[in-house]
Coordinates of N, CA and C in Angstrom, one line a residue:
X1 N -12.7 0.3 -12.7 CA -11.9 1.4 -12.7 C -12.5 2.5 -13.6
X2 N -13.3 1.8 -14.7 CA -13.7 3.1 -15.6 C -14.9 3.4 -15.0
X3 N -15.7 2.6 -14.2 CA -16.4 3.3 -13.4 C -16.3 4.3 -12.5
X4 N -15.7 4.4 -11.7 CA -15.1 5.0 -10.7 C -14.6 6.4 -11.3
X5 N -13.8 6.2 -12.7 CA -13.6 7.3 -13.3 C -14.6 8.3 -13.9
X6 N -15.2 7.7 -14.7 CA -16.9 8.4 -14.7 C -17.5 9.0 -13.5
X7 N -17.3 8.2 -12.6 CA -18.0 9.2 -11.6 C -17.3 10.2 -11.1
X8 N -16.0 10.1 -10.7 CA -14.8 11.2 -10.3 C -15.5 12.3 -11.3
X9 N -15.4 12.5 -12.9 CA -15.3 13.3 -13.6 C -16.8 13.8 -13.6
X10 N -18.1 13.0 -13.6 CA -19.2 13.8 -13.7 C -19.5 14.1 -12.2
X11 N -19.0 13.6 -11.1 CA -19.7 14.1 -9.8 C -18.7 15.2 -8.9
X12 N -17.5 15.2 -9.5 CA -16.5 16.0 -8.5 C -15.9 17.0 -9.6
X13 N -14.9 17.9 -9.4 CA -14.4 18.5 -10.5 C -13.0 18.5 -10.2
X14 N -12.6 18.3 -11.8 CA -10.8 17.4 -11.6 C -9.9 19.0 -11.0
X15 N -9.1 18.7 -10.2 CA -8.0 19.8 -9.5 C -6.6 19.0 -9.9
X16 N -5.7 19.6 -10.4 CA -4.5 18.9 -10.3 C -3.9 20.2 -9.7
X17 N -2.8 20.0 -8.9 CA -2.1 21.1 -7.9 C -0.4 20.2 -8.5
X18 N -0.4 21.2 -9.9 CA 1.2 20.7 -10.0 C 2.6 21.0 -9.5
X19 N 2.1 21.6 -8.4 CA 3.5 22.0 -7.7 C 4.5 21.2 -7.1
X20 N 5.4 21.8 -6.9 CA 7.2 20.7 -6.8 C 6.8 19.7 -5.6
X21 N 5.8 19.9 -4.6 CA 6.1 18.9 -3.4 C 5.2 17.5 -4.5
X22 N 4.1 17.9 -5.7 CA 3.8 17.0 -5.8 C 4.2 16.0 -6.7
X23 N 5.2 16.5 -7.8 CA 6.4 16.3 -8.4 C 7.3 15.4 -8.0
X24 N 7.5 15.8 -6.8 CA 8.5 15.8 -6.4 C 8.3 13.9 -5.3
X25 N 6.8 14.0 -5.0 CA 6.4 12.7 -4.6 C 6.0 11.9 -5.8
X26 N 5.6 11.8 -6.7 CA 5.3 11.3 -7.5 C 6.4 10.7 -8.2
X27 N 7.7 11.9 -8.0 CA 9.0 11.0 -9.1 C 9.8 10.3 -7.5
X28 N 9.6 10.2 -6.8 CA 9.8 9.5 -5.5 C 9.5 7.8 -5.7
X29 N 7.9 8.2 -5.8 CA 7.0 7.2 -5.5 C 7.5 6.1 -6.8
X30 N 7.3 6.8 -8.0 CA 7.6 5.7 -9.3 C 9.3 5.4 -9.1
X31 N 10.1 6.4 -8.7 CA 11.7 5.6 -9.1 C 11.9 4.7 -8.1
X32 N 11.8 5.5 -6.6 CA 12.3 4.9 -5.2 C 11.4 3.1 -5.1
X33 N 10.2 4.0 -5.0 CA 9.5 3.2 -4.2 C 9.0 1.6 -5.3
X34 N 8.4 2.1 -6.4 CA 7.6 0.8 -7.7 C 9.6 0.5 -8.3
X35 N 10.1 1.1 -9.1 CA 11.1 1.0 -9.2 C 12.5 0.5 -8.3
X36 N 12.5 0.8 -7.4 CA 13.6 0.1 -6.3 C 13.0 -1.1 -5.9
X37 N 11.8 -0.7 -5.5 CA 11.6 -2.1 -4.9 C 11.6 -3.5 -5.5
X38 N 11.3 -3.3 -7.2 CA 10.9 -4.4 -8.0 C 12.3 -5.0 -8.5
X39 N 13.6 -3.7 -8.5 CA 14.5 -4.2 -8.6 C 15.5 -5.1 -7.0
X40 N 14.9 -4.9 -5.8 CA 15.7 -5.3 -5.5 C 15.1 -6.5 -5.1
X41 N 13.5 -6.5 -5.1 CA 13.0 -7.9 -5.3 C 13.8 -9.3 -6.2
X42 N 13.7 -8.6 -7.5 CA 14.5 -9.2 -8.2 C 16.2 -9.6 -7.9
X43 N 16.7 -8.6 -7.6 CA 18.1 -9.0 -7.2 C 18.2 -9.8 -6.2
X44 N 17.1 -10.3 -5.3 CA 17.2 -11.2 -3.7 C 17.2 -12.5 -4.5
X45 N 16.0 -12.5 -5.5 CA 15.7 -13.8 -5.5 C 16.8 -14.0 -6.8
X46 N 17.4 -13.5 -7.4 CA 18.8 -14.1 -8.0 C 19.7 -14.9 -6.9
X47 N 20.1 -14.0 -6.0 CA 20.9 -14.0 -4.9 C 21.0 -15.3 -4.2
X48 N 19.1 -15.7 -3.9 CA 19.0 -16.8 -2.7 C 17.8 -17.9 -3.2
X49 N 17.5 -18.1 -2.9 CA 16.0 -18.9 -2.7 C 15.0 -18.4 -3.1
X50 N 14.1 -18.4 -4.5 CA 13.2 -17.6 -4.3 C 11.9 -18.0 -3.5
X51 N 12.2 -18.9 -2.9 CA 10.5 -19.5 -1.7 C 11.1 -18.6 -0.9
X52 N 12.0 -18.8 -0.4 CA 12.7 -17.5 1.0 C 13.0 -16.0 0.7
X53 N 13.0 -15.6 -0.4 CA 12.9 -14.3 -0.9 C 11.8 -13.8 -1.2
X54 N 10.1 -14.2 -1.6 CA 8.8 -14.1 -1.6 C 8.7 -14.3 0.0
X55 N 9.1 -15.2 0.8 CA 8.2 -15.4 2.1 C 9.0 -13.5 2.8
X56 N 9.4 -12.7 2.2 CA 9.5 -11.7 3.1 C 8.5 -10.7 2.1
X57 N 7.7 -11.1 1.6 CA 6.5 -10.3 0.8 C 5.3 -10.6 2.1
X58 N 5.3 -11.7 2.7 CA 4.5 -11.6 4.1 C 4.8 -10.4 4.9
X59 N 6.1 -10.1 5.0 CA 6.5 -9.0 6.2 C 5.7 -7.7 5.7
X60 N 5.4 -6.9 4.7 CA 5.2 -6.1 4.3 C 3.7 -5.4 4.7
X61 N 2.6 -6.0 4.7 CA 1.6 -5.2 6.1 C 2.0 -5.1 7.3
X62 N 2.3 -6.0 7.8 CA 2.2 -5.7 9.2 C 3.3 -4.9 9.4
X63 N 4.1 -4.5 8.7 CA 6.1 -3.1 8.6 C 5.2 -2.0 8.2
X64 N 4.3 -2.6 7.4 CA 3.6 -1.0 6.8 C 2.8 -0.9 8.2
X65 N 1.9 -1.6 8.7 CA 1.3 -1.2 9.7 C 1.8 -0.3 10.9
X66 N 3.1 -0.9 11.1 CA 4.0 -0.4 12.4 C 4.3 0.7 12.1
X67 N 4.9 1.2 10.6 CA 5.4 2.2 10.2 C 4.5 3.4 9.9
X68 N 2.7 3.4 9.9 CA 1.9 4.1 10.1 C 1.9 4.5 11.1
X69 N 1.9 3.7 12.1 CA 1.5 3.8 13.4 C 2.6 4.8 14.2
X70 N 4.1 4.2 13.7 CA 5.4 5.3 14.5 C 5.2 6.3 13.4
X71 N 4.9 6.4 11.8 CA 5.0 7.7 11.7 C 3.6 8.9 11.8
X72 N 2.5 8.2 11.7 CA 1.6 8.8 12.0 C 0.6 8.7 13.0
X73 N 0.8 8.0 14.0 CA -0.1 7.7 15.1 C -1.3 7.3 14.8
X74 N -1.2 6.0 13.7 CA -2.2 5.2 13.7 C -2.2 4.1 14.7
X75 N -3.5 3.7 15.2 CA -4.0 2.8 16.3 C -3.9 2.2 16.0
X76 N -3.7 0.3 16.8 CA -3.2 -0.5 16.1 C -4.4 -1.4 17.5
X77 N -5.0 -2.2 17.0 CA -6.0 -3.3 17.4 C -5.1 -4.7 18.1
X78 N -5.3 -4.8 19.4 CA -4.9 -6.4 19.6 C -5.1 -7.2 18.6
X79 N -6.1 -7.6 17.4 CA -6.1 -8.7 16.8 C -5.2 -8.5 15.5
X80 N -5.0 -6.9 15.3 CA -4.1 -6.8 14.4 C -2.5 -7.0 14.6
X81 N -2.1 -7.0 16.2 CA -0.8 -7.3 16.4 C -0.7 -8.7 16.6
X82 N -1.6 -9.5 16.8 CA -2.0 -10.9 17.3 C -1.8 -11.4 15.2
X83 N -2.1 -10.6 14.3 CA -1.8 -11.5 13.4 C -0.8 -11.0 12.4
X84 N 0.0 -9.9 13.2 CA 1.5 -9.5 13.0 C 2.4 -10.5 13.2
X85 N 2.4 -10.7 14.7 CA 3.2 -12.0 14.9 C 2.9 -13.5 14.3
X86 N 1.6 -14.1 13.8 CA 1.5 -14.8 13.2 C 2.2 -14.9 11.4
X87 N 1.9 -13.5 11.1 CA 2.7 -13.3 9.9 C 4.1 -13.4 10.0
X88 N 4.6 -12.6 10.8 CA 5.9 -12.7 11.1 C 6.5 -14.3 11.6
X89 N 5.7 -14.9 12.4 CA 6.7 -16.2 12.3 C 6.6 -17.2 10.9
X90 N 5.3 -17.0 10.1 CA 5.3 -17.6 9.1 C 6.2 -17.0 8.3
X91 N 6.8 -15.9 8.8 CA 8.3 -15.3 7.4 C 9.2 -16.3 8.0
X92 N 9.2 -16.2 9.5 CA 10.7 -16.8 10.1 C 10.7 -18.5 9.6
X93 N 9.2 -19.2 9.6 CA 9.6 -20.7 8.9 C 9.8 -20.7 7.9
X94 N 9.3 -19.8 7.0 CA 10.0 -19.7 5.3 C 11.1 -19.7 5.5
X95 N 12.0 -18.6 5.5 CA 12.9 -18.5 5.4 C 13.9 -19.5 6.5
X96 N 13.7 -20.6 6.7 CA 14.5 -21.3 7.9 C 15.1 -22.4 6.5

């Protein structure tokens, strides 16, 4: 990482564009998204099972994949829906 940062700073020049849309994603991304999610992770596996509340941590590429695809018209590869469903029924025997 501190590589990568060295190079950002000596090969590119830093821009920050502080305006409200990016604000506005940013306090999204940490409350909604890192923050909701970790809590409601947490609240499942109080709830139930945590082997069956982790086996839906499998669902999460291939929902993100789909959810690219319907919201931004990303292409989606036969071998990649071929190992959607394989992910997907390995949620459905966890959780059985």
């Amino acid at each position: 990482m501190g590589v990568l940062l060295a190079l950002a700073l000596t090969l590119g020049s830093p821009h920050w564009d502080g305006s409200a849309a990016l604000w506005g994603s940013l306090a999204f991304a940490v409350v909604v998204l890192s923050i909701g999610g970790a809590t409601l992770l947490i609240w499942l596996m109080r709830r139930g099972e945590a082997t069956r509340t982790a086996a839906l941590l499998l669902a999460v590429p291939p929902l993100a994949a789909l959810e690219a695809w319907a919201l931004f018209g990303e292409t989606l590869a036969l071998v990649q829906l071929l190992g959607f469903v394989l992910a997907m029924a390995g949620v459905a025997l966890a959780r059985r």
